Amino acid sequence: MRDFFCKYQLQNIFATQLRIMVDALLGLQWGDEGKGKIVDFLANEYAIIARFQGGPNAGHTLYINDKKVVLHTIPSGVFHPNLMNVIGNGVVIDPVSFQKECEEIESHGIDLKKVLIISERAHLILPTHKALDKASELSKGKNKIGSTLKGIGPTYMDKTGRNGLRVGDILQKDFKERYDALKDKHLTILQQLNFDEDINQWEEEFFASIEELRKHTIVGVEFYLNDKIVSGKKILAEGAQGTMLDIDFGTYPFVTSSNTVTAGLCTGLGIAPKWVNKVYGISKAYCTRVGSGPFPTELLDEVGDLLRKTGNEFGSTTGRPRRCGWIDLVALQYACMINGVTDLIITKADVLDGMDRIGACTSYTIDGVNTNQFPYDVTNKIIEANYEYVNGWDKNLADCKIGSDLPQSFLNLSAMIEAKTGTRISHVSNGVGRDQLIQMI
Ligand code: GDP
Ligand code: IMO
Ligand code: MG
């Protein structure tokens, strides 16, 4: 036993000194910043890609041999040979949607049983969680969150309420009894909410997909990852959603139900903060939001329509049109601060091609007072966004290969972003392709 601890301690010191560590990659806005593409680009530098929160509400888009693939629960490194993909305890899994995703990935010749491991502590989304999501949204009327209706909120509620079922439970003999007990609880609530859809119709496919889930590698991911860290393997922790949808720091209550920020990787994977090294924060060169809730820089005019059309801003998971507006540097500064972003990656810069001028919100006016601080109350106050503008450019950013190819006006916008956020831009993404990424530092 003593020998084991000595060896572990030595490896620990060795790994700390070499700074072989865990990097984080996460969204800084309201989701859909292009995280999937960037993970896919960076994946070669890592031995493991690990998702730490969220669930099938996420939609991360990749292009594999020019074919579009949208991942929901499975990490975006899955198309790279020689690396492992991990679904952490912080993720919530819908076995039905998970099975469909597996089938799509396996149609590309990937053997997921070999390259994917799942935490036994991840919580399960039951059919009744999805029903509760729907019933809860209906009961809120015009105040609805605009949830993806994937059962995310009710599942995390059962997790924190200490009622949930975990992936490890499907390996236990009493799984069906525990399922029935939780389902009965849910049915009582659903009755109170006058929900009258037939839930039994969803159960058959749920139990069929549970059988499929059992065939995957289900382990204590926290042990697996810590073991890999001390043996010198590099890990990229992949976030879902974005900081402004974080349960604590987002535009509450119009948020998701998990911690989307850097700290979420520690609780969502069982990795100690001392191992976290780089934090890649992803932001579009403008801003989008799908679902309800405050959006200070939303453009409800033809410029917003143009951004939606050029940026193809329609939800990857639900197909809903995304609301569009100028980049919000007050919110972005806040997000960089909360996450400790070391490397800021600006995506979809090419979407701004051809605009007359490009706005960036540099402060808010609230109740007649000017502020640079993202406020606590964003739902009841009227927030007026104040803008600074740069001129547009007449170049196709997609044709730029290196930083010096970028037009001066874009560099002025970048300088403004860096100055307001106090964070260096490490890359600029200028197209959907894997290789369309310009290194800036
Ligand atoms: P995620 O949820 O953060 O992974 O982002 P989504 O996949 O939901 O949405 C981002 C969308 O923008 C996807 O359709 C990507 O293919 C696309 N995209 C990513 N980066 C760029 C870029 O630099 N330029 C353009 N034009 N599209 C991009
Ligand atoms: P990725 O990982 C954009 C939004 C929903 C809704 C709110 C709550 O692709 O960036 P939920 O289903 O979690 O209860 O919905 O959060 N939302 C997202 N918006 N991208 C996402 O994920 C999102 N996941 C949830 O639209 O407003
Ligand atoms: Mg998305």
Coordinates of C-alpha atoms and ligand atoms in Angstrom, one line a residue:
M1 CA 0.0 0.0 0.0
R2 CA 2.8 2.4 1.0
D3 CA 4.6 1.6 -2.2
F4 CA 1.5 2.5 -4.2
F5 CA 1.2 5.9 -2.5
C6 CA 4.9 6.6 -3.1
K7 CA 4.6 5.8 -6.8
Y8 CA 1.5 7.8 -7.1
Q9 CA 3.0 10.8 -5.3
L10 CA 6.1 10.7 -7.5
Q11 CA 4.0 10.5 -10.7
N12 CA 1.9 13.4 -9.3
I13 CA 5.0 15.6 -8.8
F14 CA 6.3 14.6 -12.2
A15 CA 3.1 15.5 -14.0
T16 CA 2.8 18.8 -12.2
Q17 CA 6.3 19.8 -13.1
L18 CA 5.9 18.9 -16.7
R19 CA 2.6 20.7 -16.8
I20 CA 1.1 17.8 -18.5
M21 CA -2.4 18.8 -17.7
V22 CA -6.0 19.2 -18.6
D23 CA -7.2 21.9 -20.9
A24 CA -10.8 23.1 -21.1
L25 CA -12.8 24.2 -24.1
L26 CA -16.1 25.9 -23.6
G27 CA -18.6 28.4 -24.9
L28 CA -18.6 32.0 -23.8
Q29 CA -21.9 33.1 -25.1
W30 CA -25.4 31.5 -25.3
G31 CA -24.1 28.3 -26.9
D32 CA -23.5 27.3 -30.5
E33 CA -20.2 29.2 -30.7
G34 CA -18.6 26.4 -32.8
K35 CA -17.1 24.4 -30.0
G36 CA -17.5 21.1 -31.9
K37 CA -15.4 22.3 -34.8
I38 CA -12.7 23.6 -32.6
V39 CA -12.5 20.4 -30.5
D40 CA -12.3 18.4 -33.7
F41 CA -9.4 20.7 -34.8
L42 CA -7.4 20.5 -31.6
A43 CA -8.1 16.8 -30.9
N44 CA -4.8 15.6 -32.3
E45 CA -2.9 17.2 -29.5
Y46 CA -4.8 15.1 -26.9
A47 CA -5.0 11.5 -25.7
I48 CA -8.5 12.0 -24.3
I49 CA -11.5 14.2 -25.0
A50 CA -14.0 14.3 -22.1
R51 CA -17.5 15.9 -22.1
F52 CA -18.2 17.3 -18.6
Q53 CA -21.8 18.5 -18.5
G54 CA -25.0 18.9 -20.5
G55 CA -26.7 16.3 -22.5
P56 CA -28.7 15.9 -25.7
N57 CA -29.6 19.6 -25.6
A58 CA -26.2 20.2 -27.1
G59 CA -25.6 20.0 -30.8
H60 CA -21.9 20.1 -31.9
T61 CA -21.4 20.2 -35.6
L62 CA -18.4 18.7 -37.4
Y63 CA -17.7 18.1 -41.0
I64 CA -16.2 14.6 -41.7
N65 CA -15.2 14.1 -45.3
D66 CA -17.5 17.0 -46.2
K67 CA -20.4 15.2 -44.5
K68 CA -22.1 17.1 -41.7
V69 CA -22.4 15.3 -38.4
V70 CA -24.1 16.7 -35.3
L71 CA -23.0 15.3 -31.9
H72 CA -25.2 15.6 -28.9
T73 CA -23.7 13.5 -26.0
I74 CA -20.6 12.0 -27.5
P75 CA -17.4 14.1 -27.4
S76 CA -16.3 15.8 -30.6
G77 CA -13.0 13.9 -30.8
V78 CA -14.7 10.7 -31.8
F79 CA -13.6 10.8 -35.4
H80 CA -9.9 10.9 -34.6
P81 CA -8.2 7.5 -34.4
N82 CA -6.0 6.8 -31.4
L83 CA -7.8 8.8 -28.9
M84 CA -10.3 8.0 -26.1
N85 CA -13.6 9.7 -25.6
V86 CA -15.1 10.1 -22.2
I87 CA -18.6 11.0 -21.0
G88 CA -18.3 12.3 -17.5
N89 CA -20.5 12.1 -14.5
G90 CA -21.7 15.7 -15.0
V91 CA -23.4 14.7 -18.3
V92 CA -27.0 13.5 -18.4
I93 CA -27.7 10.7 -20.9
D94 CA -30.9 9.9 -22.8
P95 CA -30.3 6.2 -23.8
V96 CA -32.7 6.6 -26.8
S97 CA -31.0 9.6 -28.4
F98 CA -27.6 8.2 -27.4
Q99 CA -28.2 5.0 -29.3
K100 CA -29.2 6.9 -32.4
E101 CA -26.1 9.0 -32.2
C102 CA -24.0 5.8 -31.8
E103 CA -25.6 4.3 -34.9
E104 CA -24.7 7.4 -36.9
I105 CA -21.1 7.5 -35.7
E106 CA -20.7 3.7 -36.3
S107 CA -21.9 4.2 -39.8
H108 CA -18.6 6.0 -40.4
G109 CA -16.7 2.9 -39.4
I110 CA -15.9 3.9 -35.8
D111 CA -16.1 1.1 -33.2
L112 CA -17.5 3.1 -30.2
K113 CA -17.1 0.1 -27.8
K114 CA -13.3 0.6 -28.2
V115 CA -13.1 4.4 -28.1
L116 CA -15.8 5.5 -25.7
I117 CA -16.1 5.2 -22.0
I118 CA -19.0 6.3 -19.9
S119 CA -19.2 7.3 -16.2
E120 CA -21.2 5.1 -14.0
R121 CA -22.2 8.3 -12.1
A122 CA -23.8 10.1 -15.1
H123 CA -27.5 10.5 -14.7
L124 CA -30.2 9.0 -16.9
I125 CA -32.9 10.9 -18.7
L126 CA -36.1 8.9 -18.4
P127 CA -39.1 9.3 -20.8
T128 CA -41.0 10.9 -17.9
H129 CA -38.2 13.6 -17.6
K130 CA -38.9 14.6 -21.2
A131 CA -42.7 14.7 -20.4
L132 CA -42.0 16.8 -17.4
D133 CA -39.9 19.2 -19.4
K134 CA -42.7 19.6 -21.9
A135 CA -45.4 20.0 -19.2
S136 CA -43.3 22.5 -17.3
E137 CA -42.7 24.7 -20.3
L138 CA -46.4 24.6 -21.2
S139 CA -47.4 25.6 -17.7
K140 CA -45.0 28.6 -17.9
G141 CA -46.9 30.1 -20.9
K142 CA -45.1 33.2 -22.2
N143 CA -42.4 32.9 -19.6
K144 CA -41.2 29.6 -20.9
I145 CA -37.4 29.0 -21.0
G146 CA -37.5 27.8 -24.6
S147 CA -36.0 24.5 -23.5
T148 CA -34.9 22.0 -26.1
L149 CA -37.4 19.6 -24.4
K150 CA -34.8 16.9 -24.0
G151 CA -35.6 16.4 -20.3
I152 CA -32.5 18.3 -19.1
G153 CA -34.0 20.4 -16.3
P154 CA -36.1 17.6 -14.7
T155 CA -33.1 15.2 -14.8
Y156 CA -30.7 17.6 -13.1
M157 CA -33.5 18.4 -10.6
D158 CA -33.8 14.7 -9.7
K159 CA -30.0 14.6 -9.4
T160 CA -29.8 17.4 -6.9
G161 CA -33.1 16.3 -5.3
R162 CA -31.4 12.9 -4.7
N163 CA -34.0 10.9 -6.6
G164 CA -32.2 10.3 -9.9
L165 CA -31.1 7.1 -11.6
R166 CA -27.5 6.8 -12.8
V167 CA -25.9 4.8 -15.6
G168 CA -24.3 2.4 -13.1
D169 CA -27.8 1.5 -11.9
I170 CA -28.7 -0.2 -15.2
L171 CA -26.2 -2.9 -14.2
Q172 CA -28.1 -3.6 -10.9
K173 CA -30.8 -6.2 -10.5
D174 CA -33.3 -3.7 -9.0
F175 CA -33.1 -1.2 -11.9
K176 CA -36.7 -1.8 -13.1
E177 CA -38.1 -1.4 -9.6
R178 CA -36.2 1.8 -9.1
Y179 CA -37.3 3.0 -12.5
D180 CA -40.9 2.3 -11.7
A181 CA -40.7 4.1 -8.4
L182 CA -39.3 7.2 -10.0
K183 CA -41.8 7.0 -12.9
D184 CA -44.7 6.9 -10.4
K185 CA -43.4 10.0 -8.7
H186 CA -43.2 11.7 -12.1
L187 CA -46.7 10.6 -13.1
T188 CA -48.2 12.2 -10.0
I189 CA -46.6 15.5 -11.0
L190 CA -47.6 15.1 -14.6
Q191 CA -51.2 14.6 -13.6
Q192 CA -51.2 17.8 -11.6
L193 CA -49.9 19.6 -14.6
N194 CA -52.7 18.0 -16.7
F195 CA -50.2 16.3 -19.0
D196 CA -52.2 13.7 -21.0
E197 CA -49.8 12.2 -23.6
D198 CA -49.3 8.5 -23.4
I199 CA -45.9 7.9 -21.8
N200 CA -46.0 4.1 -22.1
Q201 CA -45.5 4.4 -25.9
W202 CA -41.9 5.7 -25.2
E203 CA -41.0 3.0 -22.7
E204 CA -40.4 0.2 -25.2
E205 CA -37.6 2.1 -27.1
F206 CA -36.2 3.3 -23.7
F207 CA -35.7 -0.2 -22.4
A208 CA -34.4 -1.4 -25.8
S209 CA -31.8 1.4 -25.7
I210 CA -30.9 0.6 -22.1
E211 CA -29.9 -2.9 -23.3
E212 CA -27.6 -1.2 -25.9
L213 CA -26.1 1.2 -23.3
R214 CA -25.2 -1.9 -21.1
K215 CA -22.9 -3.1 -23.9
H216 CA -20.7 0.1 -23.6
T217 CA -17.7 0.5 -21.2
I218 CA -19.2 1.9 -18.0
V219 CA -16.6 2.7 -15.4
G220 CA -15.5 5.1 -12.6
V221 CA -14.3 7.8 -15.0
E222 CA -12.7 9.8 -12.2
F223 CA -10.2 7.0 -11.5
Y224 CA -9.6 6.5 -15.3
L225 CA -8.8 10.2 -15.9
N226 CA -6.7 10.7 -12.8
D227 CA -4.7 7.7 -13.7
K228 CA -4.1 9.0 -17.2
I229 CA -3.1 12.5 -15.9
V230 CA -0.4 11.1 -13.7
S231 CA 0.9 8.9 -16.5
G232 CA 1.3 12.0 -18.7
K233 CA -1.7 11.8 -21.0
K234 CA -3.2 15.1 -22.1
I235 CA -6.9 15.6 -21.7
L236 CA -9.2 18.1 -23.3
A237 CA -12.4 18.8 -21.4
E238 CA -15.3 19.7 -23.7
G239 CA -18.1 21.9 -22.5
A240 CA -21.6 22.2 -23.8
Q241 CA -23.9 25.2 -24.0
G242 CA -22.2 28.5 -23.0
T243 CA -21.4 30.7 -20.0
M244 CA -24.5 32.9 -20.4
L245 CA -26.5 29.7 -20.0
D246 CA -24.7 28.6 -16.9
I247 CA -27.0 27.8 -14.0
D248 CA -25.1 30.1 -11.6
F249 CA -23.7 32.8 -13.9
G250 CA -26.0 32.9 -16.9
T251 CA -29.1 34.9 -17.5
Y252 CA -31.1 33.1 -14.8
P253 CA -33.8 31.8 -15.0
F254 CA -33.3 31.6 -18.8
V255 CA -30.4 29.1 -18.5
T256 CA -29.7 25.4 -18.7
S257 CA -29.4 23.3 -15.5
S258 CA -25.7 22.7 -15.3
N259 CA -22.4 24.5 -14.7
T260 CA -21.1 25.2 -18.2
V261 CA -18.1 27.1 -16.9
T262 CA -14.5 25.9 -16.2
A263 CA -15.3 24.9 -12.7
G264 CA -17.9 22.5 -14.1
L265 CA -15.1 20.3 -15.5
C266 CA -13.8 19.6 -11.9
T267 CA -17.2 18.4 -10.7
G268 CA -18.2 16.9 -14.0
L269 CA -15.2 14.7 -14.4
G270 CA -13.6 14.4 -11.0
I271 CA -10.5 16.3 -11.9
A272 CA -8.9 18.6 -9.3
P273 CA -8.5 22.3 -10.2
K274 CA -4.7 22.0 -9.9
W275 CA -4.6 20.1 -13.1
V276 CA -6.4 22.7 -15.2
N277 CA -4.0 24.5 -17.5
K278 CA -5.3 26.2 -20.7
V279 CA -8.9 27.4 -21.0
Y280 CA -10.0 27.8 -24.6
G281 CA -13.0 30.1 -24.6
I282 CA -15.1 30.2 -27.8
S283 CA -17.0 33.2 -29.0
K284 CA -18.6 34.1 -32.3
A285 CA -17.5 37.4 -33.9
Y286 CA -21.2 38.3 -33.3
C287 CA -23.8 36.9 -31.0
T288 CA -26.7 34.5 -31.1
R289 CA -29.2 33.0 -28.7
V290 CA -31.8 30.3 -29.3
G291 CA -34.8 30.1 -26.9
S292 CA -36.2 32.8 -24.7
G293 CA -34.5 35.2 -22.3
P294 CA -32.6 38.5 -22.3
F295 CA -30.2 39.3 -25.2
P296 CA -29.0 42.9 -24.8
T297 CA -27.5 43.1 -28.3
E298 CA -30.2 41.4 -30.3
L299 CA -30.9 43.0 -33.6
L300 CA -34.5 42.7 -34.6
D301 CA -33.9 44.4 -38.0
E302 CA -32.5 43.5 -41.4
V303 CA -28.9 43.3 -40.0
G304 CA -30.1 40.5 -37.6
D305 CA -31.8 38.8 -40.5
L306 CA -28.7 39.0 -42.6
L307 CA -26.5 37.5 -39.8
R308 CA -29.0 34.6 -39.5
K309 CA -29.0 34.0 -43.2
T310 CA -25.3 34.3 -43.8
G311 CA -24.3 32.5 -40.6
N312 CA -27.0 29.8 -41.3
E313 CA -28.1 30.4 -37.7
F314 CA -30.6 27.6 -37.2
G315 CA -30.4 25.3 -34.1
S316 CA -28.3 22.2 -34.6
T317 CA -30.5 20.3 -32.2
T318 CA -34.0 21.7 -32.7
G319 CA -33.7 23.6 -36.1
R320 CA -35.2 26.7 -34.5
P321 CA -34.0 30.1 -35.9
R322 CA -31.4 31.6 -33.7
R323 CA -31.8 35.2 -32.5
C324 CA -28.8 37.3 -33.8
G325 CA -27.0 40.5 -32.8
W326 CA -23.6 42.2 -32.5
I327 CA -20.9 40.8 -30.2
D328 CA -21.5 41.8 -26.5
L329 CA -18.2 42.6 -24.9
V330 CA -19.7 43.3 -21.5
A331 CA -21.0 39.7 -21.4
L332 CA -17.8 38.4 -23.0
Q333 CA -15.6 40.1 -20.5
Y334 CA -17.7 38.6 -17.7
A335 CA -17.4 35.1 -19.3
C336 CA -13.6 35.4 -19.7
M337 CA -13.3 36.4 -16.1
I338 CA -15.5 33.6 -14.7
N339 CA -13.8 31.0 -16.8
G340 CA -10.2 32.2 -16.6
V341 CA -9.9 32.1 -20.4
T342 CA -6.3 31.9 -21.5
D343 CA -7.0 31.5 -25.2
L344 CA -9.9 33.3 -26.9
I345 CA -11.0 31.8 -30.1
I346 CA -13.2 33.9 -32.4
T347 CA -15.4 31.9 -34.8
K348 CA -17.6 32.7 -37.8
A349 CA -15.5 35.8 -38.6
D350 CA -16.3 35.1 -42.3
V351 CA -20.0 35.7 -41.6
L352 CA -19.3 39.4 -41.2
D353 CA -17.9 39.7 -44.8
G354 CA -19.7 42.3 -46.8
M355 CA -21.3 44.2 -43.9
D356 CA -21.1 48.0 -44.1
R357 CA -20.0 48.3 -40.5
I358 CA -19.7 46.0 -37.6
G359 CA -20.9 46.8 -34.1
A360 CA -19.5 45.7 -30.7
C361 CA -21.3 46.5 -27.5
T362 CA -18.8 48.1 -25.1
S363 CA -21.1 49.1 -22.2
Y364 CA -24.7 49.0 -21.0
T365 CA -26.9 51.8 -19.8
I366 CA -29.3 50.6 -17.1
D367 CA -31.7 53.0 -15.3
G368 CA -29.7 55.9 -16.9
V369 CA -26.3 54.6 -15.5
N370 CA -23.5 53.5 -17.7
T371 CA -21.8 50.2 -16.7
N372 CA -19.2 47.8 -17.9
Q373 CA -20.3 45.1 -15.5
F374 CA -22.7 42.3 -16.4
P375 CA -25.6 42.9 -14.1
Y376 CA -27.4 40.5 -11.7
D377 CA -30.9 41.4 -13.0
V378 CA -31.1 41.1 -16.7
T379 CA -34.7 40.0 -16.9
N380 CA -36.6 42.9 -15.2
K381 CA -34.4 45.8 -16.2
I382 CA -34.2 47.4 -19.6
I383 CA -30.6 47.1 -20.7
E384 CA -29.5 49.5 -23.4
A385 CA -26.5 48.3 -25.3
N386 CA -23.9 51.0 -26.3
Y387 CA -21.9 50.3 -29.4
E388 CA -18.6 51.1 -31.0
Y389 CA -18.2 50.3 -34.7
V390 CA -15.5 49.3 -37.1
N391 CA -15.8 49.5 -40.9
G392 CA -16.6 46.5 -42.9
W393 CA -14.2 44.9 -45.4
D394 CA -14.3 43.8 -49.0
K395 CA -12.2 40.7 -48.7
N396 CA -13.4 37.1 -48.2
L397 CA -12.1 36.1 -44.8
A398 CA -12.4 32.5 -45.8
D399 CA -9.4 33.1 -48.2
C400 CA -7.1 34.2 -45.4
K401 CA -4.6 31.7 -44.2
I402 CA -2.4 33.6 -41.7
G403 CA -3.0 36.6 -39.4
S404 CA -1.4 39.1 -41.8
D405 CA -3.9 38.2 -44.5
L406 CA -6.7 39.6 -42.3
P407 CA -8.0 43.0 -43.2
Q408 CA -7.1 45.9 -40.9
S409 CA -10.7 46.5 -40.0
F410 CA -11.0 43.0 -38.7
L411 CA -7.8 43.5 -36.7
N412 CA -9.3 46.6 -35.2
L413 CA -12.3 44.6 -34.1
S414 CA -10.0 42.0 -32.6
A415 CA -8.0 44.6 -30.8
M416 CA -11.2 46.0 -29.3
I417 CA -12.2 42.5 -28.2
E418 CA -8.8 41.9 -26.6
A419 CA -8.8 45.3 -24.9
K420 CA -12.3 44.9 -23.4
T421 CA -11.9 41.3 -22.3
G422 CA -8.2 41.5 -21.3
T423 CA -7.7 38.2 -23.1
R424 CA -5.5 37.3 -26.1
I425 CA -7.2 36.0 -29.2
S426 CA -5.3 32.8 -30.1
H427 CA -7.3 31.7 -33.2
V428 CA -9.8 33.0 -35.6
S429 CA -12.1 30.6 -37.4
N430 CA -13.1 31.6 -40.9
G431 CA -15.2 28.7 -42.2
V432 CA -16.9 25.4 -41.3
G433 CA -13.9 23.3 -42.4
R434 CA -11.5 21.6 -40.0
D435 CA -8.5 23.5 -41.3
Q436 CA -10.2 26.9 -41.5
L437 CA -8.6 28.3 -38.4
I438 CA -6.0 31.1 -38.3
Q439 CA -3.4 31.0 -35.5
M440 CA -2.9 34.5 -34.1
I441 CA -0.2 33.9 -31.5
Ligands
GDP1 P1 -21.4 24.3 -31.0 O1 -22.7 23.9 -30.3 O2 -20.7 25.3 -30.2 O3 -20.5 23.1 -31.3 O4 -21.8 25.0 -32.4 P2 -22.9 24.5 -33.4 O5 -22.4 23.3 -34.1 O6 -24.3 24.3 -32.8 O7 -23.1 25.7 -34.3 C1 -22.0 26.3 -35.0 C2 -22.3 26.3 -36.5 O8 -21.3 27.2 -37.1 C3 -22.1 25.0 -37.1 O9 -23.0 24.8 -38.2 C4 -20.6 25.0 -37.7 O10 -20.4 24.2 -38.8 C5 -20.5 26.5 -38.0 N1 -19.2 27.1 -37.9 C6 -18.3 26.8 -37.0 N2 -17.2 27.7 -37.2 C7 -17.5 28.4 -38.3 C8 -16.8 29.4 -39.0 O11 -15.7 29.9 -38.6 N3 -17.4 30.0 -40.1 C9 -18.7 29.6 -40.5 N4 -19.2 30.2 -41.5 N5 -19.3 28.6 -39.8 C10 -18.8 28.0 -38.7
IMO2 P1 -24.6 23.7 -27.5 O1 -23.7 22.7 -26.7 C1 -27.6 26.8 -27.6 C2 -30.7 26.7 -24.5 C3 -32.1 26.3 -24.9 C4 -32.9 27.1 -23.9 C5 -32.0 26.9 -22.6 C6 -32.5 25.8 -21.7 O2 -24.9 23.1 -28.8 O3 -24.0 25.0 -27.5 P2 -32.4 23.1 -21.9 O4 -32.9 22.2 -23.0 O5 -31.0 23.0 -21.5 O6 -33.4 23.1 -20.7 O7 -32.7 24.6 -22.5 O8 -30.7 26.7 -23.1 N1 -29.7 25.6 -24.9 C7 -28.8 25.8 -25.9 N2 -28.7 26.9 -26.8 N3 -26.8 25.7 -27.7 C8 -26.9 24.7 -26.8 O9 -26.0 23.7 -26.7 C9 -28.0 24.7 -25.9 N4 -28.4 23.9 -24.9 C10 -29.5 24.4 -24.4 O10 -32.4 26.8 -26.2 O11 -32.9 28.4 -24.2
MG3 MG -24.7 23.8 -30.8

